[in-house]
Coordinates of C-alpha atoms in Angstrom, one line a residue:
Chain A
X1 CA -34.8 17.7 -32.4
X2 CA -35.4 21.1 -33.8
X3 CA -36.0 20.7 -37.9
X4 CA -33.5 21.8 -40.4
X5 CA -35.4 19.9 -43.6
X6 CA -38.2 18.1 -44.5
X7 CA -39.1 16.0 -47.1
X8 CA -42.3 14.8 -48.3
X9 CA -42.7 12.0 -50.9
X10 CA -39.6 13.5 -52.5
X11 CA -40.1 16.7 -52.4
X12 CA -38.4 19.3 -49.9
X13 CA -40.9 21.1 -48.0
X14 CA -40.6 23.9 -45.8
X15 CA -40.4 22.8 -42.2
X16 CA -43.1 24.9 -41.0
X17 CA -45.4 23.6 -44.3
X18 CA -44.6 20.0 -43.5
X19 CA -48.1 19.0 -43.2
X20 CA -50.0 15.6 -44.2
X21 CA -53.6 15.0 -44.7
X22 CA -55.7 13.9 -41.7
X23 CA -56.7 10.9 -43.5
X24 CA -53.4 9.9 -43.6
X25 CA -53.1 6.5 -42.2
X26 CA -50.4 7.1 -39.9
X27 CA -52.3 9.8 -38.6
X28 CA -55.6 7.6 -38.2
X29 CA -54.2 4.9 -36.5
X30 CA -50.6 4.9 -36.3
X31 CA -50.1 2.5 -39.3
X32 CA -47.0 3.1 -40.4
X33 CA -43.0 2.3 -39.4
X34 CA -40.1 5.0 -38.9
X35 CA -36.3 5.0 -38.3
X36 CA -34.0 7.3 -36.3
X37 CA -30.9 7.2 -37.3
X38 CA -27.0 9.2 -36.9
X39 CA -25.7 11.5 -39.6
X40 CA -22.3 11.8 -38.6
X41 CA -19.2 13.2 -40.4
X42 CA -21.4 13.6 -43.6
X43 CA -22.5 10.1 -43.4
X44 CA -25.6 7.8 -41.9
X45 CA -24.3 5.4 -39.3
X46 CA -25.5 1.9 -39.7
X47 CA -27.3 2.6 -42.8
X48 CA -27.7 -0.8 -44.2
X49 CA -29.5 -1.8 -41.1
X50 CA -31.5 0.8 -40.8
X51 CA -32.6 -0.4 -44.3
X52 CA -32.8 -3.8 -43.4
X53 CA -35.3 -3.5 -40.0
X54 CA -37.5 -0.6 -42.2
X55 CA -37.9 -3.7 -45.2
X56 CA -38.5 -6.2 -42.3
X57 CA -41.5 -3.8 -40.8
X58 CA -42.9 -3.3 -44.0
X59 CA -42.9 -6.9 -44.4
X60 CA -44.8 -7.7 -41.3
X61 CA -47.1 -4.8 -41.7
X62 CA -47.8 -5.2 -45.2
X63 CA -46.7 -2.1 -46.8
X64 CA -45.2 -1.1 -49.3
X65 CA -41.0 -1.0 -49.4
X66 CA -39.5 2.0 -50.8
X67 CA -37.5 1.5 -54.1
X68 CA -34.1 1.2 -52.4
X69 CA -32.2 3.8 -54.9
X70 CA -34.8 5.8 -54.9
X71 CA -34.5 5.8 -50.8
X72 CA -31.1 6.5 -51.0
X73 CA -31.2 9.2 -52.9
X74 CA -33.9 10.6 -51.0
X75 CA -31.4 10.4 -48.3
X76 CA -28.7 11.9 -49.7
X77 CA -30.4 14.9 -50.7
X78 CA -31.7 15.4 -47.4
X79 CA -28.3 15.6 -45.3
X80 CA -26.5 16.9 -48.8
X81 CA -23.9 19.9 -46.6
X82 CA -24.5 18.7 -43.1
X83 CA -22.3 17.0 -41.5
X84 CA -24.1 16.0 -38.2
X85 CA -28.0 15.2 -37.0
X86 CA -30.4 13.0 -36.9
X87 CA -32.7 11.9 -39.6
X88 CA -35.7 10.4 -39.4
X89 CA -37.8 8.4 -41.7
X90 CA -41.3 7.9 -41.7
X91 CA -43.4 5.2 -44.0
X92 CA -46.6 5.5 -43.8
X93 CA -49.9 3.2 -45.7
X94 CA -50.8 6.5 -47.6
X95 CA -54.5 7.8 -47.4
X96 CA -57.7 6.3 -46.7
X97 CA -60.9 6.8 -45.9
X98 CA -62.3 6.1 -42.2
X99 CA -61.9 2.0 -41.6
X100 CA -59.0 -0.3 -40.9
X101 CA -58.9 -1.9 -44.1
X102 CA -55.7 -1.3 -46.1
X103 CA -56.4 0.2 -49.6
X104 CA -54.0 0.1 -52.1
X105 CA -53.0 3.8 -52.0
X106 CA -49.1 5.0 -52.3
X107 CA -47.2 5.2 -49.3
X108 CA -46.6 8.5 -47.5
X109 CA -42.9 8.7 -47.1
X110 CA -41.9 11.9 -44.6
X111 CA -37.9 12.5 -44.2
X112 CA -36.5 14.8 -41.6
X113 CA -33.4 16.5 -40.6
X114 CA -32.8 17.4 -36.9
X115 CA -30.1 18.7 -34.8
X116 CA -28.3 16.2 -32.4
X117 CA -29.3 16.0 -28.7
X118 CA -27.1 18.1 -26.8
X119 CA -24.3 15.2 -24.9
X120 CA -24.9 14.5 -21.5
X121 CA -22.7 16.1 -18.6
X122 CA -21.5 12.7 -17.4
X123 CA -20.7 9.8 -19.4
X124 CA -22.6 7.4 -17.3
X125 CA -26.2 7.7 -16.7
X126 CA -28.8 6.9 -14.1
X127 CA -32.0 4.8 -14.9
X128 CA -35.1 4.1 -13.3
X129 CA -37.8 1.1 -13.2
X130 CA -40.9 2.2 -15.3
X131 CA -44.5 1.1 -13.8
X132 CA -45.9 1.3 -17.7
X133 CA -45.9 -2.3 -18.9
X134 CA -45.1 -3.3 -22.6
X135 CA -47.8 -5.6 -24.1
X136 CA -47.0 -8.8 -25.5
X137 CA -47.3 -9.8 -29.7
X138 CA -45.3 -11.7 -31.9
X139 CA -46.4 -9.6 -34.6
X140 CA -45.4 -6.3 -33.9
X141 CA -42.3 -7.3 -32.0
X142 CA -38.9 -6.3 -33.1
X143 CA -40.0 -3.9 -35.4
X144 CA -40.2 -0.5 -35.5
X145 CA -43.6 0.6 -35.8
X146 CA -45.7 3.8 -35.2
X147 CA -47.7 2.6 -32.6
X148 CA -45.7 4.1 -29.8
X149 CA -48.5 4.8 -26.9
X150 CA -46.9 2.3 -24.1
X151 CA -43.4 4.2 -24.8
X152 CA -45.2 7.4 -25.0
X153 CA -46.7 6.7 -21.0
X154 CA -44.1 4.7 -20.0
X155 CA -41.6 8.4 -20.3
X156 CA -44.6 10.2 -18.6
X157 CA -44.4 8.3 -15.4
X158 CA -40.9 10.9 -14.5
X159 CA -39.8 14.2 -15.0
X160 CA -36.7 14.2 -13.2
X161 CA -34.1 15.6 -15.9
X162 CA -30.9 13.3 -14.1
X163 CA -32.5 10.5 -14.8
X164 CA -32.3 9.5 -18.4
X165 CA -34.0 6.2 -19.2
X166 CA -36.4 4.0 -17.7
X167 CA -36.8 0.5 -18.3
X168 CA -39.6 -1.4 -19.1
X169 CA -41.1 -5.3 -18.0
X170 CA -43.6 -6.7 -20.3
X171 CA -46.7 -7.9 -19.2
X172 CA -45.9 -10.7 -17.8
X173 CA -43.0 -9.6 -15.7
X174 CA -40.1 -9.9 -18.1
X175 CA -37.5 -7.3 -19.3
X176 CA -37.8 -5.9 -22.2
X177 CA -35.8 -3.0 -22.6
X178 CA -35.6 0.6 -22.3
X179 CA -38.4 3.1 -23.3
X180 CA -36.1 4.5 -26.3
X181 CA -33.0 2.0 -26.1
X182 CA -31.9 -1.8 -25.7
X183 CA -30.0 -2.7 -22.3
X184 CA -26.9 -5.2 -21.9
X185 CA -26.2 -6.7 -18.2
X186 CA -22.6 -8.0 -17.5
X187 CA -24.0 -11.1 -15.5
X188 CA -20.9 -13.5 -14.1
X189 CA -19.1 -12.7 -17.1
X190 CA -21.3 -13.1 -20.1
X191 CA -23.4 -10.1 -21.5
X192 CA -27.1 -10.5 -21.3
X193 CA -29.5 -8.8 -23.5
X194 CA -32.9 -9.5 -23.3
X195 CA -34.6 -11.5 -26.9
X196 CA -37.2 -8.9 -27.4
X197 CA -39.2 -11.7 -29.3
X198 CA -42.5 -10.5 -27.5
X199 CA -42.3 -7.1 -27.5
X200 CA -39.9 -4.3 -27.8
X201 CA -37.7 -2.8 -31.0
X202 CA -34.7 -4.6 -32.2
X203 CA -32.5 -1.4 -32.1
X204 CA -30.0 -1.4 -34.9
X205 CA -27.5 -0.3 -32.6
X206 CA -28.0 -3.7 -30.4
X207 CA -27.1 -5.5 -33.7
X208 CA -24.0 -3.1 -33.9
X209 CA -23.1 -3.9 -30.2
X210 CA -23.4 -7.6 -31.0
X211 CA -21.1 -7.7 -33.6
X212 CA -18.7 -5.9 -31.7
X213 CA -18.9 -7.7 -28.9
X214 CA -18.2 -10.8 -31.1
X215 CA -15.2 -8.7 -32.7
X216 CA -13.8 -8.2 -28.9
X217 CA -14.0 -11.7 -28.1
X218 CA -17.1 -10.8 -25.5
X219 CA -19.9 -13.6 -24.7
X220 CA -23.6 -12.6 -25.1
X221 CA -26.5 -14.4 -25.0
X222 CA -29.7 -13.1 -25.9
X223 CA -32.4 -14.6 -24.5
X224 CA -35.2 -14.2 -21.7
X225 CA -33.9 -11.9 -19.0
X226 CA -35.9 -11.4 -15.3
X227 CA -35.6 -7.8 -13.8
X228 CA -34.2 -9.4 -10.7
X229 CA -31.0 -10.3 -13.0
X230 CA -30.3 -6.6 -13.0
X231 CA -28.8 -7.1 -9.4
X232 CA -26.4 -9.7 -10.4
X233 CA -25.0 -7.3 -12.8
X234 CA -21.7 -6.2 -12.4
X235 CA -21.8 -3.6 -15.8
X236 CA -24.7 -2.4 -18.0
X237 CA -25.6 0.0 -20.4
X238 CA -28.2 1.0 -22.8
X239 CA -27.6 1.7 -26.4
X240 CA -29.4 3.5 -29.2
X241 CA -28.9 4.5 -33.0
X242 CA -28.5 8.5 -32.0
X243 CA -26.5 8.5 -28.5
X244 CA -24.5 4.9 -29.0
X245 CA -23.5 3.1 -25.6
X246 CA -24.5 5.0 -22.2
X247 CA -23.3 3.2 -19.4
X248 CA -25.6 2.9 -16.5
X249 CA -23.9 4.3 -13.2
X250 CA -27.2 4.0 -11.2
X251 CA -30.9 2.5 -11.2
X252 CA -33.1 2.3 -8.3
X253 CA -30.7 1.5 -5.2
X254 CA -28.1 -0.4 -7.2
X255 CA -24.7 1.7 -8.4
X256 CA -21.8 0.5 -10.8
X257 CA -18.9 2.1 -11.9
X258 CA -18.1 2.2 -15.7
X259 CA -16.6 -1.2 -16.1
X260 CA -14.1 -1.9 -17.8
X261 CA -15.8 -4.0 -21.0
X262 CA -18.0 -1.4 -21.6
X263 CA -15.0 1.4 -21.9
X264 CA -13.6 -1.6 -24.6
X265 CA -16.9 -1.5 -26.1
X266 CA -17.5 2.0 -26.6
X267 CA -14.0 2.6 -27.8
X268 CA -14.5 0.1 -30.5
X269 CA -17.3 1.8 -31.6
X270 CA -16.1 5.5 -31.4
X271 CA -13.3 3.6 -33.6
X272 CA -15.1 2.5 -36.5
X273 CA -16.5 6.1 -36.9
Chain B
X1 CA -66.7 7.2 -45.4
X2 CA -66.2 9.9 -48.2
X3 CA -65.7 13.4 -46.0
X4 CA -68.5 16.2 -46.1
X5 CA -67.1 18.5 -43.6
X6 CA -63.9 18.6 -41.2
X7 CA -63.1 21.4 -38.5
X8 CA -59.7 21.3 -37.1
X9 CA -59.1 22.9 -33.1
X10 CA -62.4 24.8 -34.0
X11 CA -62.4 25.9 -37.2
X12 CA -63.9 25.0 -40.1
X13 CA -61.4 23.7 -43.2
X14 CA -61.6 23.1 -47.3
X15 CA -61.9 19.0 -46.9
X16 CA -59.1 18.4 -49.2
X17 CA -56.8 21.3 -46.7
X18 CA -57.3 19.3 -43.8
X19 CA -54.0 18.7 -42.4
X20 CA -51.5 18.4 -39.9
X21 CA -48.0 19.0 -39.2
X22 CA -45.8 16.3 -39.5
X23 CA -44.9 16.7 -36.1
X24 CA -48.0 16.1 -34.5
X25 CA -48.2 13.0 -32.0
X26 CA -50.9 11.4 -33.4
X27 CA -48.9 11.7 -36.8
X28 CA -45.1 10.2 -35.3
X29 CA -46.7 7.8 -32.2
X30 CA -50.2 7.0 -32.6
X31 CA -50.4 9.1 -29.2
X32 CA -54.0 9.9 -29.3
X33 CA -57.8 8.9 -28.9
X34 CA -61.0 8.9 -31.0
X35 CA -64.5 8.2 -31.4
X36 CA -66.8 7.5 -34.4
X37 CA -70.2 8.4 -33.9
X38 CA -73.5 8.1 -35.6
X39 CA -75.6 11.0 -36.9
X40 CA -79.4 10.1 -37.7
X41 CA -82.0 12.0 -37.8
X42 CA -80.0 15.0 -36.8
X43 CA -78.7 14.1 -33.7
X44 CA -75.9 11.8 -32.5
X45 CA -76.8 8.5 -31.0
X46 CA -75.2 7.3 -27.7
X47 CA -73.4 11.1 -27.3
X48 CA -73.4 10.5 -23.3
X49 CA -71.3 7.2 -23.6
X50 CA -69.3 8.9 -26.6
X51 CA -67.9 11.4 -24.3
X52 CA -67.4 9.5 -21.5
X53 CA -65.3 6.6 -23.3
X54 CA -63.6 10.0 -24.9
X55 CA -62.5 11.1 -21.2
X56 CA -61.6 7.2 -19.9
X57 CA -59.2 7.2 -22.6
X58 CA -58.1 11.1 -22.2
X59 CA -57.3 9.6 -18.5
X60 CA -55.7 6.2 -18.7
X61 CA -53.6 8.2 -21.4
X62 CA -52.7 11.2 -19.2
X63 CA -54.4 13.4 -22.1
X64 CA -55.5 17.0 -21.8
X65 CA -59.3 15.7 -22.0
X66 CA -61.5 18.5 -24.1
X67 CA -63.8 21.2 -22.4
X68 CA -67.5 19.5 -22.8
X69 CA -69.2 22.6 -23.9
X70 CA -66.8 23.5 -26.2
X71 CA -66.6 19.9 -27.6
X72 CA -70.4 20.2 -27.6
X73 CA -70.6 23.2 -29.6
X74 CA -67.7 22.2 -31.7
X75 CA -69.9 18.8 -32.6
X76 CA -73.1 21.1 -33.2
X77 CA -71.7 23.7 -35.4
X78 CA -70.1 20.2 -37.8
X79 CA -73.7 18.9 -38.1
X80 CA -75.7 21.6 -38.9
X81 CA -77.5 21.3 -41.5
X82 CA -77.1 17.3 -41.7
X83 CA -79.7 15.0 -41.1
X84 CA -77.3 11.5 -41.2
X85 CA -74.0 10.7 -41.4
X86 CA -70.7 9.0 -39.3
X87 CA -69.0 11.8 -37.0
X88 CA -65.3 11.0 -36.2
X89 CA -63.4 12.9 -33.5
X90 CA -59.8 12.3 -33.0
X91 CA -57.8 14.2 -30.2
X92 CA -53.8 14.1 -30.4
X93 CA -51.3 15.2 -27.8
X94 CA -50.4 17.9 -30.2
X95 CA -47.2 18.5 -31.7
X96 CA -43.5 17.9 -30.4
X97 CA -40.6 17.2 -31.7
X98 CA -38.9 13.9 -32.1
X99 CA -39.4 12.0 -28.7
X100 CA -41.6 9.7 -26.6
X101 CA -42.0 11.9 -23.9
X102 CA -45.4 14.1 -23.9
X103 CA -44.5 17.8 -23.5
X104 CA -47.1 20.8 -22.4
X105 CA -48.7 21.4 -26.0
X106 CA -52.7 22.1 -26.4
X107 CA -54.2 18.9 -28.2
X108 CA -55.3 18.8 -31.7
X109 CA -58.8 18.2 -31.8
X110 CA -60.1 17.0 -35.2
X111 CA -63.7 16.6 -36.1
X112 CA -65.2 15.1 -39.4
X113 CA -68.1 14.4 -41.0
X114 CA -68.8 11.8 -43.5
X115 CA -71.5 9.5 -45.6
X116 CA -73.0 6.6 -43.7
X117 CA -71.8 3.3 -45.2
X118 CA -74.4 1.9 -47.8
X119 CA -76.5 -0.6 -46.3
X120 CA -75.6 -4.4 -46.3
X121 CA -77.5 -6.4 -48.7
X122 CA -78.9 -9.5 -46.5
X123 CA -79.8 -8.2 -42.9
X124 CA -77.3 -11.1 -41.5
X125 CA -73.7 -10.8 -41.8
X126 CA -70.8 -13.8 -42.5
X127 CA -67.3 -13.8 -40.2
X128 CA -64.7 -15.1 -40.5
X129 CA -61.7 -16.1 -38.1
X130 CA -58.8 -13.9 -38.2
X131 CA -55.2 -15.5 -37.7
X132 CA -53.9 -11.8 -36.3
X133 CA -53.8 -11.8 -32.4
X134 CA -54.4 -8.7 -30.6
X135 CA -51.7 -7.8 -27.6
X136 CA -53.3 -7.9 -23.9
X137 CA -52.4 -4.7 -22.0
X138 CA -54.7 -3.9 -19.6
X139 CA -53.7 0.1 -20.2
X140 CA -55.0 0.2 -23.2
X141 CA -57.6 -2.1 -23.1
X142 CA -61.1 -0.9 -23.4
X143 CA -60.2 2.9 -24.8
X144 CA -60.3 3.8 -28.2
X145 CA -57.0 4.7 -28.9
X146 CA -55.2 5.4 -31.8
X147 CA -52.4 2.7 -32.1
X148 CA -54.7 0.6 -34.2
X149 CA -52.0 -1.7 -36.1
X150 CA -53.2 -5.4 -35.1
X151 CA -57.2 -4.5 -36.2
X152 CA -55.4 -3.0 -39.4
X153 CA -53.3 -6.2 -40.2
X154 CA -56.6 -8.2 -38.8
X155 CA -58.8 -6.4 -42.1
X156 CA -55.8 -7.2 -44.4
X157 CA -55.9 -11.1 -43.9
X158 CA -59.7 -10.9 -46.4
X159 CA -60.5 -9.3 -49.8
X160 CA -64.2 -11.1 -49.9
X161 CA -66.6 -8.8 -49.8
X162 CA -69.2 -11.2 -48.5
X163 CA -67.4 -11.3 -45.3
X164 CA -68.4 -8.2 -43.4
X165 CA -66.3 -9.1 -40.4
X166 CA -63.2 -11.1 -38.5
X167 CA -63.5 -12.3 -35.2
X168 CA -59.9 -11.7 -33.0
X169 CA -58.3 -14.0 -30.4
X170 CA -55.6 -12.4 -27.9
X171 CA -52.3 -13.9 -27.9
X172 CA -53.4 -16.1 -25.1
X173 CA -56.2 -17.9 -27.5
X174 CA -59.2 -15.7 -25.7
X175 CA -61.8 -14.2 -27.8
X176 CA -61.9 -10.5 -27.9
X177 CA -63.9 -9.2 -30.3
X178 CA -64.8 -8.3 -34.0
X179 CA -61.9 -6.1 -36.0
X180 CA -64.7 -3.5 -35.6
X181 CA -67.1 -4.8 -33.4
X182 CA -68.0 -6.1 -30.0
X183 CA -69.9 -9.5 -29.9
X184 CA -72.1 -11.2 -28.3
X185 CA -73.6 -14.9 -28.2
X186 CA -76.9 -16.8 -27.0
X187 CA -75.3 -19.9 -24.8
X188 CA -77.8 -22.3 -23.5
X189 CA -80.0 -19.0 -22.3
X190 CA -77.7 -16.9 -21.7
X191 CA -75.7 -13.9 -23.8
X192 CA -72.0 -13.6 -23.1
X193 CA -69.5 -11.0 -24.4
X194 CA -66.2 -10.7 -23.8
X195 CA -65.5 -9.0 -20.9
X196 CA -62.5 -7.2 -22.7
X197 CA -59.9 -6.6 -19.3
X198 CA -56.9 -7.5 -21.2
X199 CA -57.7 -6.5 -25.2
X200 CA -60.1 -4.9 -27.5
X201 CA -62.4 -1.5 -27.3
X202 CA -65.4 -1.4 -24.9
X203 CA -67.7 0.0 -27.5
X204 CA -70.4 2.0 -26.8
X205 CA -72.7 0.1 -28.6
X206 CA -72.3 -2.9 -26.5
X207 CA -72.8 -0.7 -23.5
X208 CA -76.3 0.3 -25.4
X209 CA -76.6 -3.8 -25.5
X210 CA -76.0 -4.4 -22.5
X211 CA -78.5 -1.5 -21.9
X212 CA -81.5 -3.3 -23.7
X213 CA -80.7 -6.5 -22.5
X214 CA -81.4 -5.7 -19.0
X215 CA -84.8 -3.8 -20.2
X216 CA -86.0 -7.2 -21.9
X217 CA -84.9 -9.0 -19.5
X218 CA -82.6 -11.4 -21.3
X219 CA -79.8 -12.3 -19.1
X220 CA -76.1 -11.5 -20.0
X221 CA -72.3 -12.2 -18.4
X222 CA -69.2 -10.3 -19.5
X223 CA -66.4 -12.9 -19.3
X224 CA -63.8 -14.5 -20.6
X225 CA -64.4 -16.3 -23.6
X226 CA -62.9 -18.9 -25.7
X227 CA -63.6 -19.4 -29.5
X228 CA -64.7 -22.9 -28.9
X229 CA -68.1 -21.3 -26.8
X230 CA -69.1 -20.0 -31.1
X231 CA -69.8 -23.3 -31.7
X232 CA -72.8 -23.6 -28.7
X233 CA -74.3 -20.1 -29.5
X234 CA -77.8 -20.6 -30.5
X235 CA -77.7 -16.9 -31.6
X236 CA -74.5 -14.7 -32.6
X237 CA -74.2 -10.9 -33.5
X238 CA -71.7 -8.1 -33.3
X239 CA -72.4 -4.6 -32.5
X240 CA -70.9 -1.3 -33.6
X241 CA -71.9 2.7 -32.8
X242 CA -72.2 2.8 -37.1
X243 CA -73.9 -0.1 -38.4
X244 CA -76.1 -0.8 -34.3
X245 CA -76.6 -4.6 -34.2
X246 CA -75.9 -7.1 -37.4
X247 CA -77.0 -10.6 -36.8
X248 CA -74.4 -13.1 -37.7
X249 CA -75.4 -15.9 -39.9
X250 CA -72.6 -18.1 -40.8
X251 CA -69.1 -18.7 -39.1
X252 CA -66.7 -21.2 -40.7
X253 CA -68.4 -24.2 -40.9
X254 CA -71.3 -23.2 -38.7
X255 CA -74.8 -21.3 -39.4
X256 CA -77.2 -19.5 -37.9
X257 CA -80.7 -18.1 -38.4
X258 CA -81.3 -14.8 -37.4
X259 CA -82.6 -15.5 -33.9
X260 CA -85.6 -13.9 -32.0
X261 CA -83.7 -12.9 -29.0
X262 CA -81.2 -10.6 -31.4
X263 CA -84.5 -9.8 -33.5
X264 CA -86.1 -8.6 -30.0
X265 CA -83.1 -6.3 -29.6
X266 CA -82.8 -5.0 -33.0
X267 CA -86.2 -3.5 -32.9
X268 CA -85.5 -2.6 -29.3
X269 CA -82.6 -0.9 -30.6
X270 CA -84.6 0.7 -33.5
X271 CA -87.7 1.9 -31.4
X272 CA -85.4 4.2 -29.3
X273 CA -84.2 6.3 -32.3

């Protein structure tokens, strides 16, 4: 995204000025969490989980939670007159000297305003298998932290512009998800998503497909899913907090149409806008 | 360390002006490499193996690695003048906007120079056992990369000064190494490390160990280890490129005196200064 605003620990900063300290933590060794999220129509899709997964890293990591008003009114006066982008938020453990040991130090917290992606040409979307592997820890599972690298290689394995997401095993041979997105399979009638509880980020827009498909009437399990699954699929799509629910026409040798469920799921969603 | 001097791509800065866009990689992903080197006497020890774990990691992370003269004049333009000290390099993928994938940008190449730590107190050090499990991903394992959250979370777990260290497990129960530090234990005769093909950094100063161990003709095997081996080690002690060799002493329950063989290598380690 190209920057429209940036805001640094509350203040607005000009995007070309938006600079942090090398000591920075988050600089130093990524140590920090961060949220992507819609502004559409003048308001922040899926705000309150957004919220929700940020507390939960901070949680895990140890760092500091913003003061939720004070968030949200950080928020608000970064999208105040735009109606459409994508924000993102940055928490980081604040400055230190060289070492790994947290200090108590504030928290940097780094907002900023972007345009949206440009929309794809077709609604559905072709996927490949990444090589890159995602490791495997409890810890840093599920949320989203700033220790990216494996993502980072994993979309440097291709170049090839028509083909918009590759999808990712962890180390020991199991799905995971895509490099920026979570993935549903449509396996003998029951949606599939894969439990991320080793690795991977639980996207907030996952949750938001959940509930829909509860809403619709639509079985899901999540749980441990085996790449070779993929093949008994007869729908799947990736989803995300900035481009929703892609449907996946095509990965490796294996082509589906844009089923039918998926179309009910995407409506639903374009509904509650 | 409190900084002295800092040179971003090149060029000298104000210490307290260091800084970087918000944008950079290293900032947003982690998505970058670094060393930590020690200055004494006026020169850096262990340069050679310095630059070559610096281009392992520029490789295994599809980095632009630096040009070696110019990284080499860069280093001897930050020292001049200084006697001692700890040099830290960090090399980023350079700035991009919001996105995994790595686009063509030149690195950002940031050197610093700060005050060596002050000297422990007692020559042998106390550990501790860390409950924070470090991931096993054989793409980043061994490289000193910047997506340092688990050794971060690992430091958190103790606020005792009179522990200088943690000892880490991976997630499959295997010792690995310190939070900061490789190390290494007398068993029956016989040293053994880690051999560090799933987790951890393959720090130069083990290499240097490894180095001396084979010149005094003290056998050693890099292998898998498991924590239970601690409790047969005759002799213990980590290893680090800042602090050289520190003796352990006590473990848990379990104590050591500072043996001859690691007393051998500390002055081997010493005479070549």
């Amino acid at each position: 995204m190209s920057l429209l605003a940036a805001m640094l620990n509350g203040e607005f900063v000009n995007v070309a000025a938006a600079v942090l300290h090398i000591q920075d933590r988050g600089f130093q060794y990524g140590d920090g969490v961060f949220e992507t999220m819609r502004l559409q129509g003048g308001r922040i899709r899926l705000l309150d989980d957004h919220w929700q997964r940020l507390n939960e890293g901070c949680v895990r990591l140890r760092l500091p939670a913003p003061d939720r008003d004070q968030w949200r009114a950080d928020l608000s006066r970064l999208i105040h007159g735009h109606e459409d982008g994508v924000v993102k938020f940055v928490l980081t453990r604040g400055l230190s000297e060289r070492g790994y040991r947290p200090i108590e130090a504030p928290a940097t917290h780094v907002w900023q305003l972007g345009s949206v992606p440009p929309p794809r040409n077709e609604p559905g979307i072709v996927l490949r298998w990444c090589a890159t592997r995602l490791s495997r820890n409890p810890l840093l599972a599920g949320i989203k932290h700033c220790n990216r690298l494996e993502q980072v290689i994993a979309q440097s394995e291709w170049n090839d512009a028509a083909i918009a997401e590759g999808l990712m095993l962890d180390t020991e041979g199991e799905l995971v998800s895509g490099t920026m997105s979570n993935v549903f399979l449509l396996i003998e009638g029951i949606w599939v998503t894969p439990d991320l509880r080793y690795s991977g980020v639980a996207g907030v827009m996952r949750r938001a497909v959940l509930g829909l498909m509860a809403v619709l009437g639509m079985q899901c399990e999540s749980r441990a899913v085996h790449p070779e699954e993929v093949s008994q699929a007869s729908e799947a799509f990736v989803c995300n907090a900035v481009r929703g629910i892609q449907p996946v026409v095509a990965l490796a040798e294996q082509q589906w149409p844009i089923g039918a469920q998926t179309l009910s799921l995407m409506n639903e969603w374009s509904r509650t806008e």
